[in-house]
Amino acid sequence: MKTPLKNVPIHTTRRSLLRGLAGLALTQLLSTLSACGGRGNGMGGMGTMNPTPLINPNLASARPLPIVPLATGTVDGTGTRRHSLSAQAGTSQLVSGVNTSTWGYNGALLGPALLLRQGEATALTVQNTLAETTTAHWHGLLVPADMDGGPHQEILAGSSWTAAFTVSNAPSTCWYHPHTHGATGRQVIQGLGGLLIIEDSASAQALLPHVWGVDDVALVFQDRRFNADGSIDYALTPADKGRGYQGDHLLVNGCHNPVWQAPQQWVRLRLLNACNARFLSLRLSNSATLHQIANEGGLLASPVARSSLMLAPGERAEVLVDLSGLSLGQSLSLNARSSGMMDSGSVEVSALFLSVSQAAQAGAITALPATLPATPTLSAPAGAIRRTFSLDSSMSGGMGGGMGSGGMGFTINGTPFNIARTDFSLTAGNTEVWTFTNTTGMGHPIHVHGVRMSLLSRNGAPVAAQEQGQRDTFVVDGNGSVDVVVQAPATASAMPFMLHCHILEHEDAGMMLQFVAA
Ligand code: C2O
Ligand code: CU
Ligand code: CU
């Protein structure tokens, strides 16, 4: 049985944008929330893998898109760029007019985008003012294992931790989030997460829109569901334990249905799927092309024209969009649909409204660059060591029937995570070829810490242009396989790195291994 959609508005006119939630009393908002989020007798008891449909309220928010602040940090006398984060509790309005207890870095929700420069000595200090242990993991950064912020780098309540390293990533969009043993999903849903913007000093930025928050805009997508009192509902149902947590409210930069006052020019959108488990397919309501210029590892060799773009949890993409042909006052929306197992019939919702409301900036680019300084794709050396990883469901018979008993489990190579066990060892600096085979019916976004990776093949076929370059997170399709070239960290260390599914409920339940470079 499917939970029916309550309503799915795709607003296209400026007038409907401005109606907003403004006229609604708090009690109406709360009943909207409880109608949307009250799932006590919903699929939780059904024991199925049914998706939680996305709903956007029957109202467009008039709230402006929160622009992610870009923190440049300070460069000290030794040339080290320093950033400070404080994990803290606060109150936010993810849905207009509804107060929700949330966590954030340097604020009540999410965190600043930290500017990092390739080749620069960097120190990131994280203060934990929360009442429980957390960690801060630099997702995608190529850093030593003891600076990685994985489950071994615990920051106890009231204490702080500094990660010090030299940035070796190519210019790209990475992110940070807690990676606390067994609690990653809950701490991320509570609001902890932020972006890492890596630039090089003489970067290719001149080719691309690069005025932060104006024509270079970060969009962090997360879904959540709420209890009737406005608090975040992270009580995992059997369905959540199967396909991962799904919320019915899709938020952009922590705001439900925001409006971005966009300039009338080419713009760059940095997209992060920070959902715990929901795969998103994104497209523009006017069917305009999304010109993908970057994936997780940085710029592609040339822009790839996409009519829609799928991002799995943990994945990033950068796209250029041409708004120069629209007239001032014209609106469109960035629409999302759920894209995953059993989501094929899912309905599209408007995640973000774009209102073209300012003239082009001076110096705006006027054409799509034909080529870009790409992050190089790694190739496999002859005779490379090969490893295989099987993505398994712990229930026999695969994903077909009898899902959601509550005892559902996912493993890699049949082995649940054990923080005290090192699963395998690489030779520092070596390049290997790994094959991931998915024996389950659902896609798993696989993420590996500390290594450079390029995809060699997907389901036995060459990979698409947008999957080339380097990636730290990639989907292994249901019953599919992916071959990747993996370059081990250059320096040996006894501290393990993680390899896991980025559906955070799978990770927390043990779909993770750890390895060392020796
Ligand atoms: Cu984004 Cu191991 O995590
Ligand atoms: Cu990571
Ligand atoms: Cu998974």
PDB file of C-alpha atoms in Angstrom, residues 378 426 430-434 436 448 451-454 484-489 515:
ATOM      1  CA  LEU A 378      42.979   7.740 -12.979  1.00  0.00           C
ATOM      2  CA  LEU A 426      46.540  -1.293   1.160  1.00  0.00           C
ATOM      3  CA  ASN A 430      49.632   1.850  -4.643  1.00  0.00           C
ATOM      4  CA  THR A 431      46.848   1.864  -7.230  1.00  0.00           C
ATOM      5  CA  GLU A 432      44.350  -1.007  -7.214  1.00  0.00           C
ATOM      6  CA  VAL A 433      41.145  -1.981  -9.020  1.00  0.00           C
ATOM      7  CA  TRP A 434      38.070  -2.673  -6.938  1.00  0.00           C
ATOM      8  CA  PHE A 436      31.624  -3.571  -6.191  1.00  0.00           C
ATOM      9  CA  VAL A 448      35.528   5.629   0.432  1.00  0.00           C
ATOM     10  CA  VAL A 451      41.699   7.631  -1.504  1.00  0.00           C
ATOM     11  CA  ARG A 452      41.517   9.010  -5.026  1.00  0.00           C
ATOM     12  CA  MET A 453      39.025   7.063  -7.134  1.00  0.00           C
ATOM     13  CA  SER A 454      37.920   7.021 -10.765  1.00  0.00           C
ATOM     14  CA  VAL A 484      36.861   1.633  -9.796  1.00  0.00           C
ATOM     15  CA  VAL A 485      40.536   2.529  -9.840  1.00  0.00           C
ATOM     16  CA  VAL A 486      41.648   3.339  -6.305  1.00  0.00           C
ATOM     17  CA  GLN A 487      44.842   5.158  -5.419  1.00  0.00           C
ATOM     18  CA  ALA A 488      45.788   4.406  -1.819  1.00  0.00           C
ATOM     19  CA  PRO A 489      46.859   7.228   0.520  1.00  0.00           C
ATOM     20  CA  PHE A 515      41.072  -0.333   5.959  1.00  0.00           C
TER      21      PHE A 515
END
